[in-house]
Short mmCIF file of C-alpha atoms in Angstrom, two decimals:
data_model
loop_
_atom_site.label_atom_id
_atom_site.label_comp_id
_atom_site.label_asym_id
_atom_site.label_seq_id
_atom_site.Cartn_x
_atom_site.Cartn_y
_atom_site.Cartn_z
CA UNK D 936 85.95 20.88 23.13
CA UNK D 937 87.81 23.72 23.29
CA UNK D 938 87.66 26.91 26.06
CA UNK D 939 86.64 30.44 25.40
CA UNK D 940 89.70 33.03 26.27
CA UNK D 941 88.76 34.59 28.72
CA UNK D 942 87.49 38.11 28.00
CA UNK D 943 91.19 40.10 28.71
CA UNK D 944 89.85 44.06 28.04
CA UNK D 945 92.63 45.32 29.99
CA UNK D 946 93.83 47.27 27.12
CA UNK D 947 90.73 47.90 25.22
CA UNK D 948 90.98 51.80 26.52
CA UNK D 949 94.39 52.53 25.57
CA UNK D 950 93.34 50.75 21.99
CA UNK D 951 89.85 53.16 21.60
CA UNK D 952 92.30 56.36 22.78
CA UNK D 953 94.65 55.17 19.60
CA UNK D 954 91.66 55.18 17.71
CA UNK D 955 90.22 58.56 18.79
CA UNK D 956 93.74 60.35 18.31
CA UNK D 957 94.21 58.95 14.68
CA UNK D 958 91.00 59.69 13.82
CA UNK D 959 91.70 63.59 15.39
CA UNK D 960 94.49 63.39 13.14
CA UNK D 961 92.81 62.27 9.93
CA UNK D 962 90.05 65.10 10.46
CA UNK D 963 93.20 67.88 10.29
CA UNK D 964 95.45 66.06 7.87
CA UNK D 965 91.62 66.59 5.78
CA UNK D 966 90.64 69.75 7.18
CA UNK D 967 94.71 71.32 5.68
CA UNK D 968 94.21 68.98 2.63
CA UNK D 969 90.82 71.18 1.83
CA UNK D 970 92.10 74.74 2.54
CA UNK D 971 95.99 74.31 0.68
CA UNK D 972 93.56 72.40 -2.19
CA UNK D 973 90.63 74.72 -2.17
CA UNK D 974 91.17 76.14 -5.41
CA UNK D 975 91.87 72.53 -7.06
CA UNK D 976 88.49 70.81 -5.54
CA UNK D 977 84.98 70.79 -6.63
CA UNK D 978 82.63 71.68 -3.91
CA UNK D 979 81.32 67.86 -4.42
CA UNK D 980 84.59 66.84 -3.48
CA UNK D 981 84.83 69.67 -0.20
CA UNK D 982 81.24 68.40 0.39
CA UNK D 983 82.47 65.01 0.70
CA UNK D 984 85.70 65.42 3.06
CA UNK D 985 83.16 68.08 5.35
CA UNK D 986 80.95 64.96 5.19
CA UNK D 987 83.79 62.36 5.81
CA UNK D 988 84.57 64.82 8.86
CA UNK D 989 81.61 64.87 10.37
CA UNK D 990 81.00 60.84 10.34
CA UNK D 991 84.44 60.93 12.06
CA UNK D 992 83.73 63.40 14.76
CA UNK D 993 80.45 61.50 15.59
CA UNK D 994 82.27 58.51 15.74
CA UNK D 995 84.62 59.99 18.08
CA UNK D 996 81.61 60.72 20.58
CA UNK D 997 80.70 57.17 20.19
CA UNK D 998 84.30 56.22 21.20
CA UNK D 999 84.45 58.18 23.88
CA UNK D 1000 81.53 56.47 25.45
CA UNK D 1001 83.11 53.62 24.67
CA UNK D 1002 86.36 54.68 27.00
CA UNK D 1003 83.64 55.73 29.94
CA UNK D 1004 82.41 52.06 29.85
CA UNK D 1005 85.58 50.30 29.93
CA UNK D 1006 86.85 52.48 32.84
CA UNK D 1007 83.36 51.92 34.31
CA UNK D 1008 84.23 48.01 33.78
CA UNK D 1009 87.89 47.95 34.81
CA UNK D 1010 86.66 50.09 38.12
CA UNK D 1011 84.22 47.50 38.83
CA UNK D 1012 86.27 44.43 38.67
CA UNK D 1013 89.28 46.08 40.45
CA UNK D 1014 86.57 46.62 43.21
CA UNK D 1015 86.05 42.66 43.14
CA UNK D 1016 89.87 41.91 43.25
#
């Protein structure tokens, strides 16, 4: 039988912070897509992108918490080492 890895999360916060910041980036690249489009789009279609938006900046907060844990986690077993 074989071994679990061990759980290696040493990176996990540097991985979430990628995350956040391209996510940051895909809410502007949508937010200039919408205002040089404005004219082109349907409001179903700005309705859509504000929603998009809005998924992503929640999911941001939920990422964020994320980071606090890991650093919570990496602080603890530094403490044990």
């Amino acid at each position: 039988m074989t071994n679990a890895k061990p759980d290696n999360r040493s990176d996990n916060v540097r991985k979430i912070q990628n995350t956040i910041d391209n996510t940051l980036q895909n809410i502007n690249e949508a937010e200039d897509y919408t205002k040089a489009h404005s004219e082109e789009l349907s409001t179903q279609e700005k309705n859509e992108i504000m929603n998009k938006n809005e998924r992503r900046r929640k999911s941001i907060d939920g990422l964020r918490s994320e980071i606090k844990d890991e650093a919570s986690h990496n602080e603890y077993n530094n403490d044990l080492n």
